[in-house]
Amino acid sequence: GINAEYGDLDFDRLTANLSFYKQIKLVNFLRYRLDAHRCPFCPITGTTPEDLSEHLFEHKHTQLVAAELYGDEQYLFPALENDYLLCCLKDEGGEPEDVVVIPEDISR
């Protein structure tokens, strides 16, 4: 999982008070960012997974990920196929979010 590969990311703290959809966006943002060997908390870009892992272990970032970084709708789409972590998310009634659902026309 994310913690095993990249140190002690406190996932519960990172997702506290987030709506279900924001949790999904955050998970996918973290997955995309870490897969590209980029720190999700600061501008540093590692050249290898080992560099990034070392950076995260050394710096033990304590701030939350800025919402504007993962707010894009692209992060609603899974970064990993059949991502088990997404299946484990719970809607804890975090901050409300306006979600527009466009029904599919199935009358054809």
Backbone as a chain_set.jsonl record, in Angstrom:
{"seq": "GINAEYGDLDFDRLTANLSFYKQIKLVNFLRYRLDAHRCPFCPITGTTPEDLSEHLFEHKHTQLVAAELYGDEQYLFPALENDYLLCCLKDEGGEPEDVVVIPEDISR", "coords": {"N": [[0.812, -1.184, 0.0], [0.218, 2.376, 0.118], [1.481, 3.363, 2.468], [3.391, 1.348, 3.064], [5.245, 1.557, 1.012], [6.082, 4.2, 1.022], [6.762, 5.294, 3.521], [5.527, 6.664, 6.604], [2.766, 7.733, 5.919], [0.106, 9.336, 7.202], [-2.761, 8.23, 6.696], [-5.366, 8.295, 7.735], [-5.399, 10.757, 9.035], [-4.895, 12.417, 6.867], [-7.243, 12.145, 5.405], [-9.233, 12.898, 7.088], [-12.313, 14.44, 7.841], [-12.969, 14.809, 5.187], [-15.091, 14.752, 2.338], [-16.61, 11.878, 0.762], [-16.066, 11.863, -2.023], [-13.91, 13.639, -2.17], [-12.051, 12.195, -0.746], [-11.618, 10.088, -2.538], [-10.484, 11.53, -4.668], [-8.16, 12.442, -3.392], [-6.771, 10.035, -2.783], [-6.287, 9.058, -5.394], [-4.79, 11.213, -6.415], [-2.524, 11.061, -4.723], [-1.573, 8.536, -5.505], [-0.991, 8.949, -8.3], [0.922, 10.99, -8.083], [2.962, 9.88, -6.462], [3.647, 7.712, -8.059], [4.865, 9.03, -10.137], [7.152, 9.729, -8.942], [7.117, 12.039, -7.389], [6.939, 14.252, -4.698], [4.024, 14.522, -2.753], [3.632, 16.64, -1.066], [5.448, 18.724, -1.324], [7.472, 20.632, -3.69], [9.562, 18.958, -4.56], [11.101, 16.627, -6.772], [11.818, 13.348, -7.156], [14.281, 11.251, -8.656], [14.188, 8.568, -8.693], [12.292, 5.809, -7.32], [13.433, 5.15, -4.891], [14.786, 7.514, -4.138], [12.607, 9.226, -3.674], [11.274, 7.831, -1.629], [13.238, 7.942, 0.367], [13.314, 10.725, 0.743], [10.698, 11.194, 1.764], [10.794, 9.697, 4.131], [12.831, 11.051, 5.48], [11.886, 13.732, 5.731], [9.346, 13.591, 6.833], [6.739, 14.802, 6.401], [4.305, 16.92, 7.819], [2.155, 18.456, 7.234], [-1.102, 18.806, 5.742], [-2.255, 17.679, 2.536], [-2.634, 20.166, 0.159], [-5.844, 21.182, -0.739], [-6.401, 22.307, -3.245], [-4.572, 21.096, -4.888], [-5.409, 18.48, -5.402], [-7.988, 18.798, -6.287], [-8.982, 18.654, -8.844], [-11.165, 17.263, -11.284], [-10.142, 15.095, -12.672], [-8.996, 13.376, -10.885], [-10.982, 11.79, -9.933], [-11.004, 9.509, -11.328], [-9.714, 6.25, -11.203], [-6.314, 5.693, -10.292], [-5.08, 3.304, -10.167], [-5.963, 0.17, -11.439], [-8.684, -1.626, -10.162], [-8.315, -0.733, -7.472], [-7.814, -1.442, -4.233], [-7.745, 0.161, -1.978], [-9.479, 2.276, -2.586], [-11.871, 0.932, -2.437], [-12.143, 0.639, 0.244], [-12.758, 3.045, 1.36], [-14.715, 5.238, 3.38], [-17.734, 7.029, 3.738], [-17.635, 9.491, 5.786], [-19.172, 11.604, 6.331], [-17.994, 14.06, 5.857], [-17.029, 17.405, 4.893], [-19.557, 18.904, 2.895], [-20.025, 18.436, -0.625], [-20.547, 19.753, -3.808], [-21.884, 17.768, -6.169], [-22.409, 16.936, -9.388], [-24.585, 14.867, -10.981], [-24.972, 13.279, -13.937], [-27.436, 11.751, -15.582], [-27.393, 8.711, -17.434], [-28.618, 8.105, -20.668], [-30.677, 5.547, -20.999], [-32.719, 4.666, -22.506], [-32.647, 3.795, -25.051]], "CA": [[0.0, 0.0, 0.0], [0.911, 3.657, 0.103], [2.363, 3.479, 3.638], [4.497, 0.398, 3.01], [6.229, 1.993, 0.033], [6.513, 5.59, 1.139], [6.866, 5.806, 4.883], [4.352, 6.76, 7.462], [1.738, 8.702, 5.548], [-1.023, 9.131, 8.109], [-3.9, 8.295, 5.788], [-6.559, 8.712, 8.474], [-5.299, 12.202, 9.264], [-4.999, 13.085, 5.568], [-8.611, 12.086, 4.884], [-10.194, 13.321, 8.12], [-13.258, 15.512, 7.496], [-13.153, 14.963, 3.739], [-16.237, 14.033, 1.769], [-16.249, 10.638, 0.079], [-15.47, 12.167, -3.326], [-12.588, 14.24, -1.944], [-11.166, 11.088, -0.371], [-11.264, 9.413, -3.787], [-9.549, 12.402, -5.38], [-6.888, 12.465, -2.679], [-6.103, 8.743, -2.999], [-5.779, 9.002, -6.766], [-3.721, 12.214, -6.504], [-1.325, 10.488, -4.096], [-1.081, 7.443, -6.356], [-0.368, 9.518, -9.494], [2.095, 11.776, -7.697], [4.014, 8.974, -6.007], [4.062, 6.921, -9.214], [5.748, 9.888, -10.936], [8.285, 10.026, -8.056], [6.981, 13.428, -6.947], [6.407, 14.383, -3.346], [2.705, 15.17, -2.778], [3.589, 17.739, -0.11], [6.358, 19.81, -1.68], [7.809, 20.588, -5.116], [10.689, 18.092, -4.909], [10.861, 15.512, -7.677], [12.887, 12.362, -7.082], [14.556, 10.598, -9.934], [13.91, 7.142, -8.528], [11.422, 5.543, -6.172], [14.253, 5.16, -3.679], [15.002, 8.916, -3.774], [11.366, 9.745, -3.104], [11.058, 7.156, -0.363], [14.192, 8.528, 1.311], [12.846, 12.085, 1.017], [9.517, 11.135, 2.628], [11.22, 9.231, 5.45], [13.635, 12.105, 6.107], [11.174, 14.974, 6.011], [8.139, 13.297, 7.618], [5.829, 15.93, 6.229], [3.209, 16.903, 8.781], [1.022, 19.23, 6.745], [-2.053, 18.107, 4.888], [-2.126, 17.996, 1.119], [-3.496, 21.302, -0.177], [-7.024, 20.73, -1.487], [-6.368, 22.742, -4.647], [-3.706, 20.197, -5.66], [-6.125, 17.273, -5.831], [-9.384, 19.14, -6.517], [-9.361, 18.467, -10.247], [-12.061, 16.12, -11.537], [-9.39, 13.965, -13.223], [-8.642, 12.465, -9.806], [-12.094, 10.886, -9.644], [-10.741, 8.287, -12.08], [-8.696, 5.495, -10.476], [-4.927, 5.647, -10.759], [-4.783, 1.879, -10.256], [-7.115, -0.667, -11.737], [-9.135, -2.424, -9.014], [-7.607, -0.211, -6.302], [-8.476, -1.901, -3.013], [-7.868, 1.282, -1.043], [-10.705, 3.001, -2.926], [-13.006, 0.126, -1.964], [-12.195, 0.709, 1.716], [-13.106, 4.39, 1.823], [-16.036, 5.373, 3.992], [-18.265, 8.385, 3.761], [-17.74, 9.855, 7.2], [-19.966, 12.822, 6.461], [-17.11, 15.224, 5.857], [-17.591, 18.619, 4.321], [-20.382, 18.613, 1.722], [-19.439, 18.795, -1.91], [-21.529, 19.77, -4.891], [-21.574, 16.762, -7.17], [-23.425, 16.911, -10.435], [-24.734, 13.53, -11.56], [-25.654, 13.355, -15.224], [-27.948, 10.402, -15.866], [-27.149, 8.152, -18.751], [-29.861, 7.806, -21.37], [-30.738, 4.112, -21.231], [-34.005, 4.375, -23.147], [-32.443, 3.265, -26.428]], "C": [[0.858, 1.253, 0.0], [1.893, 3.741, 1.272], [3.569, 2.569, 3.542], [5.611, 0.894, 2.086], [6.828, 3.345, 0.354], [6.461, 6.132, 2.555], [5.532, 5.903, 5.567], [3.423, 7.889, 7.049], [0.524, 8.39, 6.42], [-2.315, 9.319, 7.307], [-5.162, 8.755, 6.506], [-6.559, 10.218, 8.708], [-5.471, 12.956, 7.943], [-6.44, 13.153, 5.065], [-9.663, 12.534, 5.894], [-11.019, 14.504, 7.619], [-13.376, 15.77, 5.996], [-14.392, 14.196, 3.301], [-15.714, 12.786, 1.053], [-15.53, 10.931, -1.241], [-14.1, 12.819, -3.19], [-11.587, 13.19, -1.491], [-10.695, 10.346, -1.619], [-10.229, 10.233, -4.55], [-8.174, 12.399, -4.714], [-6.108, 11.17, -2.892], [-5.495, 8.694, -4.395], [-4.666, 10.019, -7.0], [-2.426, 11.65, -5.924], [-0.726, 9.397, -4.971], [-0.362, 7.993, -7.594], [0.942, 10.219, -9.148], [3.258, 10.867, -7.286], [4.534, 8.106, -7.147], [5.021, 7.705, -10.108], [6.983, 10.312, -10.131], [8.313, 11.489, -7.652], [6.376, 13.442, -5.56], [5.044, 15.072, -3.415], [2.617, 16.403, -1.888], [4.45, 18.936, -0.491], [6.806, 19.636, -3.132], [8.928, 19.619, -5.509], [10.255, 16.95, -5.815], [12.049, 14.573, -7.574], [13.102, 11.72, -8.436], [14.265, 9.114, -9.883], [12.928, 6.958, -7.374], [12.2, 5.589, -4.85], [14.509, 6.587, -3.197], [13.763, 9.495, -3.097], [11.101, 9.128, -1.736], [11.979, 7.729, 0.712], [13.763, 9.939, 1.719], [11.678, 12.066, 2.003], [9.876, 10.664, 4.029], [11.972, 10.326, 6.2], [12.791, 13.281, 6.583], [9.9, 14.791, 6.83], [7.167, 14.478, 7.598], [4.643, 15.819, 7.178], [1.995, 17.681, 8.289], [0.087, 18.341, 5.916], [-1.783, 18.493, 3.448], [-3.109, 19.116, 0.804], [-4.621, 20.843, -1.106], [-6.982, 21.147, -2.95], [-5.475, 21.841, -5.503], [-4.463, 18.98, -6.183], [-7.598, 17.538, -6.155], [-9.882, 18.891, -7.929], [-10.186, 17.186, -10.413], [-11.316, 14.906, -12.083], [-9.055, 12.931, -12.147], [-9.819, 11.629, -9.317], [-11.904, 9.546, -10.346], [-9.574, 7.55, -11.418], [-7.32, 5.544, -11.132], [-4.485, 4.2, -10.941], [-6.06, 1.121, -10.57], [-7.424, -1.521, -10.511], [-8.407, -2.017, -7.722], [-8.377, -0.557, -5.031], [-8.684, -0.761, -2.024], [-9.133, 2.094, -1.322], [-11.943, 2.25, -2.438], [-13.19, 0.237, -0.458], [-12.6, 2.075, 2.244], [-14.516, 4.399, 2.378], [-16.455, 6.83, 3.928], [-18.543, 8.734, 5.207], [-18.525, 11.142, 7.396], [-19.103, 14.06, 6.573], [-17.801, 16.409, 5.221], [-18.391, 18.292, 3.063], [-19.71, 19.106, 0.449], [-20.549, 18.765, -2.95], [-21.077, 18.782, -5.952], [-22.728, 16.734, -8.148], [-23.439, 15.525, -11.043], [-25.551, 13.682, -12.835], [-26.122, 11.948, -15.574], [-27.654, 9.98, -17.295], [-28.497, 7.814, -19.388], [-29.864, 6.32, -21.714], [-32.016, 3.698, -21.955], [-33.842, 3.79, -24.551], [-32.424, 1.789, -26.479]], "O": [[2.083, 1.181, -0.106], [3.035, 4.155, 1.077], [4.672, 2.976, 3.906], [6.79, 0.669, 2.358], [7.973, 3.612, -0.008], [6.148, 7.305, 2.763], [4.544, 5.297, 5.152], [3.309, 8.892, 7.753], [-0.016, 7.284, 6.364], [-2.879, 10.411, 7.25], [-5.945, 9.523, 5.948], [-7.594, 10.873, 8.591], [-6.114, 14.005, 7.902], [-6.817, 14.104, 4.381], [-10.855, 12.547, 5.586], [-10.481, 15.451, 7.045], [-13.835, 16.836, 5.583], [-14.697, 13.126, 3.828], [-14.52, 12.668, 0.778], [-14.506, 10.317, -1.542], [-13.217, 12.574, -4.013], [-10.403, 13.281, -1.814], [-9.515, 10.016, -1.744], [-9.223, 9.7, -5.019], [-7.148, 12.358, -5.393], [-4.905, 11.21, -3.154], [-4.33, 8.333, -4.56], [-3.7, 9.725, -7.705], [-1.365, 11.743, -6.542], [0.489, 9.341, -5.158], [0.747, 7.56, -7.908], [1.947, 10.056, -9.841], [4.395, 11.066, -7.714], [5.724, 7.796, -7.2], [5.887, 7.12, -10.76], [7.764, 11.15, -10.581], [9.374, 12.108, -7.578], [5.413, 12.727, -5.284], [4.916, 16.105, -4.071], [1.63, 17.136, -1.947], [4.201, 20.048, -0.025], [6.544, 18.597, -3.737], [9.213, 19.478, -6.698], [9.177, 16.38, -5.645], [13.175, 14.967, -7.877], [12.189, 11.661, -9.26], [14.112, 8.473, -10.923], [12.757, 7.856, -6.549], [11.672, 6.019, -3.824], [14.458, 6.855, -1.996], [13.863, 10.172, -2.073], [10.741, 9.833, -0.792], [11.546, 7.972, 1.838], [13.838, 10.304, 2.892], [11.666, 12.831, 2.967], [9.33, 11.167, 5.011], [11.779, 10.511, 7.402], [12.962, 13.766, 7.701], [9.426, 15.74, 7.455], [6.831, 15.058, 8.63], [4.049, 14.75, 7.32], [0.916, 17.574, 8.872], [0.47, 17.263, 5.461], [-1.155, 19.516, 3.176], [-4.288, 19.023, 1.146], [-4.376, 20.199, -2.127], [-7.477, 20.42, -3.812], [-5.613, 21.828, -6.727], [-4.189, 18.502, -7.284], [-8.377, 16.593, -6.283], [-11.088, 18.917, -8.175], [-9.929, 16.171, -9.765], [-11.814, 13.786, -11.968], [-8.854, 11.756, -12.451], [-9.67, 10.841, -8.382], [-12.56, 8.563, -10.004], [-8.554, 8.165, -11.107], [-7.184, 5.45, -12.352], [-3.621, 3.905, -11.767], [-7.118, 1.416, -10.014], [-6.515, -2.077, -9.895], [-7.941, -2.876, -6.974], [-9.46, -0.025, -4.786], [-9.689, -0.726, -1.314], [-9.789, 2.553, -0.386], [-12.944, 2.866, -2.07], [-14.272, -0.039, 0.06], [-12.769, 2.247, 3.452], [-15.393, 3.67, 1.913], [-15.634, 7.739, 4.048], [-19.554, 8.327, 5.78], [-18.546, 11.705, 8.49], [-19.437, 14.998, 7.297], [-19.018, 16.408, 5.036], [-17.948, 17.484, 2.247], [-18.935, 20.062, 0.457], [-21.383, 17.86, -2.962], [-20.017, 18.943, -6.556], [-23.881, 16.531, -7.768], [-22.425, 15.057, -11.561], [-26.686, 14.159, -12.804], [-25.309, 11.06, -15.832], [-27.667, 10.787, -18.224], [-29.398, 7.302, -18.725], [-29.142, 5.883, -22.611], [-32.352, 2.514, -22.007], [-34.816, 3.343, -25.156], [-32.263, 1.21, -27.553]]}, "num_chains": 1, "name": "protein.A"}
